[in-house]
mmCIF file of C-alpha atoms and ligand atoms in Angstrom:
data_model
loop_
_atom_site.group_PDB
_atom_site.id
_atom_site.type_symbol
_atom_site.label_atom_id
_atom_site.label_comp_id
_atom_site.label_asym_id
_atom_site.label_seq_id
_atom_site.Cartn_x
_atom_site.Cartn_y
_atom_site.Cartn_z
ATOM 1 C CA MET J 1 -0.121 0.045 0.042
ATOM 2 C CA PHE J 2 1.470 3.371 -0.932
ATOM 3 C CA ILE J 3 -0.922 5.943 -2.500
ATOM 4 C CA GLY J 4 -3.843 4.545 -0.459
ATOM 5 C CA HIS J 5 -2.122 6.070 2.669
ATOM 6 C CA PHE J 6 -1.776 9.374 0.883
ATOM 7 C CA ALA J 7 -5.606 9.064 -0.182
ATOM 8 C CA LEU J 8 -6.390 9.164 3.491
ATOM 9 C CA GLY J 9 -4.125 11.994 4.024
ATOM 10 C CA PHE J 10 -5.797 14.024 1.244
ATOM 11 C CA GLY J 11 -9.327 13.010 2.279
ATOM 12 C CA ALA J 12 -8.898 13.868 5.878
ATOM 13 C CA LYS J 13 -8.755 17.467 5.037
ATOM 14 C CA VAL J 14 -12.588 17.451 5.064
ATOM 15 C CA VAL J 15 -12.648 16.577 8.691
ATOM 16 C CA ALA J 16 -9.565 18.680 9.819
ATOM 17 C CA PRO J 17 -9.504 21.609 7.601
ATOM 18 C CA ARG J 18 -7.274 23.534 9.792
ATOM 19 C CA VAL J 19 -4.447 20.722 9.512
ATOM 20 C CA SER J 20 -1.942 21.230 6.614
ATOM 21 C CA LEU J 21 -1.895 18.516 4.013
ATOM 22 C CA GLY J 22 1.728 18.134 5.060
ATOM 23 C CA ALA J 23 0.806 17.171 8.630
ATOM 24 C CA LEU J 24 -2.045 14.893 7.197
ATOM 25 C CA PHE J 25 0.612 13.056 4.976
ATOM 26 C CA LEU J 26 3.160 12.823 7.890
ATOM 27 C CA ALA J 27 0.539 11.048 9.980
ATOM 28 C CA ALA J 28 -0.946 8.657 7.366
ATOM 29 C CA GLN J 29 2.685 7.666 6.447
ATOM 30 C CA PHE J 30 4.187 7.981 9.671
ATOM 31 C CA ILE J 31 5.322 4.419 10.339
ATOM 32 C CA ASP J 32 6.603 4.100 6.751
ATOM 33 C CA LEU J 33 8.709 7.420 7.346
ATOM 34 C CA LEU J 34 10.291 5.757 10.618
ATOM 35 C CA TRP J 35 10.929 2.467 8.880
ATOM 36 C CA PRO J 36 13.815 3.351 6.355
ATOM 37 C CA THR J 37 15.687 5.043 9.259
ATOM 38 C CA PHE J 38 15.205 1.745 11.472
ATOM 39 C CA LEU J 39 16.510 -0.206 8.496
ATOM 40 C CA LEU J 40 19.554 1.969 8.311
ATOM 41 C CA PHE J 41 20.380 1.392 11.878
ATOM 42 C CA GLY J 42 19.755 -2.276 11.695
ATOM 43 C CA ILE J 43 16.905 -1.959 14.154
ATOM 44 C CA GLU J 44 14.525 -3.633 11.506
ATOM 45 C CA ARG J 45 14.976 -6.150 8.682
ATOM 46 C CA VAL J 46 13.624 -6.497 5.231
ATOM 47 C CA ARG J 47 14.581 -8.978 2.533
ATOM 48 C CA ILE J 48 14.229 -8.467 -1.324
ATOM 49 C CA GLU J 49 12.777 -11.555 -2.798
ATOM 50 C CA PRO J 50 11.385 -10.959 -6.297
ATOM 51 C CA GLY J 51 8.069 -12.909 -6.864
ATOM 52 C CA ALA J 52 7.545 -12.847 -2.937
ATOM 53 C CA THR J 53 3.978 -11.406 -3.719
ATOM 54 C CA ALA J 54 2.497 -10.266 -6.916
ATOM 55 C CA VAL J 55 2.845 -6.635 -5.987
ATOM 56 C CA THR J 56 5.993 -6.054 -3.930
ATOM 57 C CA PRO J 57 9.212 -8.222 -3.738
ATOM 58 C CA LEU J 58 9.678 -7.167 -0.003
ATOM 59 C CA VAL J 59 9.662 -9.777 2.624
ATOM 60 C CA PHE J 60 9.172 -7.973 6.017
ATOM 61 C CA GLU J 61 11.197 -10.075 8.337
ATOM 62 C CA HIS J 62 11.406 -7.811 11.450
ATOM 63 C CA TYR J 63 9.726 -4.532 11.958
ATOM 64 C CA PRO J 64 8.299 -4.591 15.394
ATOM 65 C CA TYR J 65 8.955 -0.883 16.388
ATOM 66 C CA SER J 66 7.485 0.793 13.258
ATOM 67 C CA HIS J 67 4.668 -1.883 12.289
ATOM 68 C CA SER J 68 3.593 -3.620 15.167
ATOM 69 C CA LEU J 69 -0.083 -2.755 16.339
ATOM 70 C CA LEU J 70 0.866 -1.829 19.824
ATOM 71 C CA ALA J 71 3.905 0.368 18.717
ATOM 72 C CA VAL J 72 1.477 1.894 16.016
ATOM 73 C CA LEU J 73 -0.779 2.833 18.799
ATOM 74 C CA CYS J 74 2.007 4.463 20.694
ATOM 75 C CA TRP J 75 3.064 6.394 17.621
ATOM 76 C CA ALA J 76 -0.519 7.508 17.142
ATOM 77 C CA VAL J 77 -0.930 8.738 20.700
ATOM 78 C CA VAL J 78 2.584 10.499 20.498
ATOM 79 C CA LEU J 79 1.784 12.369 17.277
ATOM 80 C CA GLY J 80 -1.751 13.295 18.241
ATOM 81 C CA VAL J 81 -0.570 14.620 21.746
ATOM 82 C CA VAL J 82 2.351 16.648 20.328
ATOM 83 C CA TYR J 83 0.371 18.263 17.613
ATOM 84 C CA GLY J 84 -2.467 18.865 20.008
ATOM 85 C CA LEU J 85 -0.334 20.403 22.604
ATOM 86 C CA ARG J 86 1.412 22.592 19.868
ATOM 87 C CA ARG J 87 -1.605 23.777 17.930
ATOM 88 C CA ARG J 88 -4.210 23.622 20.559
ATOM 89 C CA ASP J 89 -6.502 21.805 17.849
ATOM 90 C CA ARG J 90 -8.166 18.908 19.444
ATOM 91 C CA ILE J 91 -10.036 17.720 16.195
ATOM 92 C CA GLY J 92 -6.605 17.867 14.314
ATOM 93 C CA SER J 93 -4.939 15.983 16.955
ATOM 94 C CA VAL J 94 -7.381 13.121 17.096
ATOM 95 C CA VAL J 95 -7.375 13.166 13.248
ATOM 96 C CA LEU J 96 -3.587 12.746 13.337
ATOM 97 C CA GLY J 97 -3.730 9.972 15.547
ATOM 98 C CA ALA J 98 -6.354 8.112 13.675
ATOM 99 C CA LEU J 99 -4.362 8.653 10.499
ATOM 100 C CA VAL J 100 -1.372 6.912 12.096
ATOM 101 C CA LEU J 101 -3.442 3.993 13.145
ATOM 102 C CA SER J 102 -4.926 3.855 9.642
ATOM 103 C CA HIS J 103 -1.758 3.020 8.016
ATOM 104 C CA TRP J 104 -1.517 -0.145 10.081
ATOM 105 C CA LEU J 105 -5.217 -1.116 9.222
ATOM 106 C CA LEU J 106 -4.387 -0.462 5.339
ATOM 107 C CA ASP J 107 -1.298 -2.539 5.660
ATOM 108 C CA LEU J 108 -3.276 -5.347 7.230
ATOM 109 C CA MET J 109 -5.365 -5.618 4.393
ATOM 110 C CA VAL J 110 -2.702 -5.852 1.757
ATOM 111 C CA HIS J 111 0.212 -7.403 3.640
ATOM 112 C CA ARG J 112 1.009 -11.252 3.947
ATOM 113 C CA PRO J 113 0.620 -12.242 7.642
ATOM 114 C CA ASP J 114 3.618 -10.424 8.704
ATOM 115 C CA LEU J 115 2.318 -7.563 10.982
ATOM 116 C CA PRO J 116 3.083 -8.201 14.435
ATOM 117 C CA LEU J 117 0.414 -7.381 17.116
ATOM 118 C CA SER J 118 3.080 -6.451 19.830
ATOM 119 C CA PRO J 119 6.826 -6.132 19.555
ATOM 120 C CA TRP J 120 7.307 -9.199 21.664
ATOM 121 C CA GLY J 121 4.726 -11.738 20.555
ATOM 122 C CA ASP J 122 4.713 -14.181 17.715
ATOM 123 C CA THR J 123 1.223 -13.358 16.505
ATOM 124 C CA VAL J 124 1.099 -11.746 13.050
ATOM 125 C CA ALA J 125 -1.669 -10.787 10.832
ATOM 126 C CA GLY J 126 -2.212 -9.799 7.205
ATOM 127 C CA LEU J 127 -5.071 -10.415 4.832
ATOM 128 C CA HIS J 128 -2.488 -10.534 1.715
ATOM 129 C CA LEU J 129 -4.303 -8.634 -1.003
ATOM 130 C CA TRP J 130 -0.954 -8.291 -2.435
ATOM 131 C CA SER J 131 -1.419 -11.664 -3.747
ATOM 132 C CA SER J 132 -3.373 -10.176 -6.581
ATOM 133 C CA LEU J 133 -2.100 -7.050 -8.590
ATOM 134 C CA PRO J 134 -5.509 -6.181 -10.217
ATOM 135 C CA LEU J 135 -7.373 -6.489 -6.873
ATOM 136 C CA THR J 136 -4.662 -4.076 -5.259
ATOM 137 C CA LEU J 137 -4.963 -1.595 -8.057
ATOM 138 C CA ALA J 138 -8.964 -1.850 -7.836
ATOM 139 C CA LEU J 139 -8.521 -0.973 -4.055
ATOM 140 C CA GLU J 140 -5.757 1.663 -4.012
ATOM 141 C CA VAL J 141 -6.315 3.610 -7.247
ATOM 142 C CA PRO J 142 -10.091 4.582 -6.791
ATOM 143 C CA MET J 143 -9.149 5.452 -3.048
ATOM 144 C CA PHE J 144 -6.325 7.691 -4.277
ATOM 145 C CA ALA J 145 -8.724 9.456 -6.812
ATOM 146 C CA LEU J 146 -11.328 9.770 -4.088
ATOM 147 C CA GLY J 147 -8.918 11.256 -1.590
ATOM 148 C CA VAL J 148 -7.548 13.807 -4.079
ATOM 149 C CA TRP J 149 -11.212 14.740 -5.144
ATOM 150 C CA ILE J 150 -12.175 15.284 -1.508
ATOM 151 C CA TYR J 151 -9.166 17.547 -1.038
ATOM 152 C CA VAL J 152 -9.647 19.504 -4.151
ATOM 153 C CA ARG J 153 -13.476 19.941 -3.367
ATOM 154 C CA ASN J 154 -12.609 21.229 0.067
ATOM 155 C CA THR J 155 -9.915 23.663 -0.658
ATOM 156 C CA VAL J 156 -9.194 26.242 -3.191
ATOM 157 C CA ALA J 157 -6.025 27.444 -4.887
ATOM 158 C CA LEU J 158 -4.763 30.922 -3.822
ATOM 159 C CA ASP J 159 -2.467 31.088 -6.650
ATOM 160 C CA GLY J 160 -0.509 28.927 -9.524
ATOM 161 C CA ALA J 161 1.489 27.228 -6.729
ATOM 162 C CA GLY J 162 -1.587 25.911 -5.134
ATOM 163 C CA ARG J 163 -3.133 24.738 -8.507
ATOM 164 C CA TRP J 164 0.025 23.391 -10.274
ATOM 165 C CA GLY J 165 1.882 22.365 -7.290
ATOM 166 C CA LEU J 166 -0.964 20.169 -6.332
ATOM 167 C CA LEU J 167 -1.229 18.643 -9.788
ATOM 168 C CA GLY J 168 2.506 18.067 -9.747
ATOM 169 C CA LEU J 169 2.255 16.304 -6.411
ATOM 170 C CA VAL J 170 -0.594 13.975 -7.590
ATOM 171 C CA PHE J 171 1.188 13.063 -10.858
ATOM 172 C CA PHE J 172 4.389 12.570 -8.984
ATOM 173 C CA LEU J 173 2.895 10.215 -6.295
ATOM 174 C CA PHE J 174 1.134 8.375 -9.047
ATOM 175 C CA VAL J 175 4.455 7.790 -11.080
ATOM 176 C CA ILE J 176 6.344 6.655 -7.825
ATOM 177 C CA TYR J 177 3.462 4.215 -7.391
ATOM 178 C CA ALA J 178 3.742 2.726 -10.811
ATOM 179 C CA ALA J 179 7.509 2.417 -10.734
ATOM 180 C CA ASN J 180 6.841 0.727 -7.359
ATOM 181 C CA VAL J 181 4.419 -1.738 -8.703
ATOM 182 C CA LEU J 182 5.696 -2.265 -12.324
ATOM 183 C CA GLY J 183 9.427 -1.501 -11.854
ATOM 184 C CA ALA J 184 12.446 -3.648 -11.097
ATOM 185 C CA PRO J 185 13.131 -4.590 -7.541
ATOM 186 C CA PRO J 186 15.439 -2.308 -5.564
ATOM 187 C CA PRO J 187 19.106 -3.341 -5.894
ATOM 188 C CA SER J 188 19.653 -3.733 -2.209
ATOM 189 C CA THR J 189 17.987 -3.000 1.185
ATOM 190 C CA GLN J 190 20.441 -0.209 1.860
ATOM 191 C CA ALA J 191 19.279 1.472 -1.371
ATOM 192 C CA LEU J 192 15.838 0.836 -0.377
ATOM 193 C CA ALA J 193 16.231 2.477 2.872
ATOM 194 C CA TRP J 194 17.849 5.540 1.393
ATOM 195 C CA VAL J 195 15.189 6.069 -1.321
ATOM 196 C CA GLY J 196 12.763 5.617 1.501
ATOM 197 C CA GLN J 197 14.096 8.846 3.078
ATOM 198 C CA LEU J 198 12.855 10.886 0.003
ATOM 199 C CA GLN J 199 9.304 10.160 1.139
ATOM 200 C CA TRP J 200 9.983 13.232 3.641
ATOM 201 C CA LEU J 201 10.032 15.319 0.362
ATOM 202 C CA LEU J 202 6.412 14.330 -0.261
ATOM 203 C CA VAL J 203 5.530 15.654 3.297
ATOM 204 C CA LEU J 204 7.307 19.068 2.681
ATOM 205 C CA TRP J 205 5.599 19.239 -0.773
ATOM 206 C CA GLY J 206 2.188 18.742 1.128
ATOM 207 C CA TYR J 207 2.913 21.630 3.552
ATOM 208 C CA TRP J 208 3.967 23.956 0.483
ATOM 209 C CA VAL J 209 0.873 23.041 -1.588
ATOM 210 C CA ASP J 210 -1.476 23.310 1.443
ATOM 211 C CA ARG J 211 0.150 26.852 2.062
ATOM 212 C CA HIS J 212 -1.020 27.877 -1.373
ATOM 213 C CA ARG J 213 -4.660 26.700 -0.879
ATOM 214 C CA ARG J 214 -7.338 27.765 1.377
ATOM 215 C CA PRO J 215 -9.931 25.366 3.211
ATOM 216 C CA LEU J 216 -13.501 26.128 1.966
ATOM 217 C CA VAL J 217 -15.027 24.972 5.155
ATOM 218 C CA PRO J 218 -14.816 27.393 7.947
ATOM 219 C CA ALA J 219 -12.099 26.383 10.279
HETATM 220 ZN ZN1 ZN U 1 3.535 0.469 6.090
#
């Protein structure tokens, strides 16, 4: 799942108009933003095995701190509380926390049974939609389109940056997704982890676009 997480980030604007798109992306993708750094430090492990699933060649061997349900609940509380204290925005804080948790629930739908429930136990979960590329696309692409549509409907561009910056962002996300799904497997886990860091740019892009658009709903 990739653009499906961003879909929820876009769509959440309708319930939290005061929260920047960048913050919504940060929350929806939070555990996948932590994960590459945990890989680089050797705290978590992944293996590249072409053909492992119909969609991704990644075999998630060990990722209890970014992707176990219990850890994700903790990250959700941390992000929600930090935001709530800084911005004094209770709705925003709840929405961001829910977005962090949403990542795990969406991953649950697509991953093989490899998502741990807690960092210590052996119980893993995953409904493995990634066994089918058409089914994965049938879920994720309409989700993404719907999320973008909700964001566009609930905000208005203040200038060219708000209009074309958003179009560029949507296009870029789609291209990365296509490359992920259809392209060659990453050459190494090191390369994967470094490229994963580039996701922070998507968060910054979200902040930038949102600054050039205004919510239509009164905040
Ligand atoms: Zn994930």
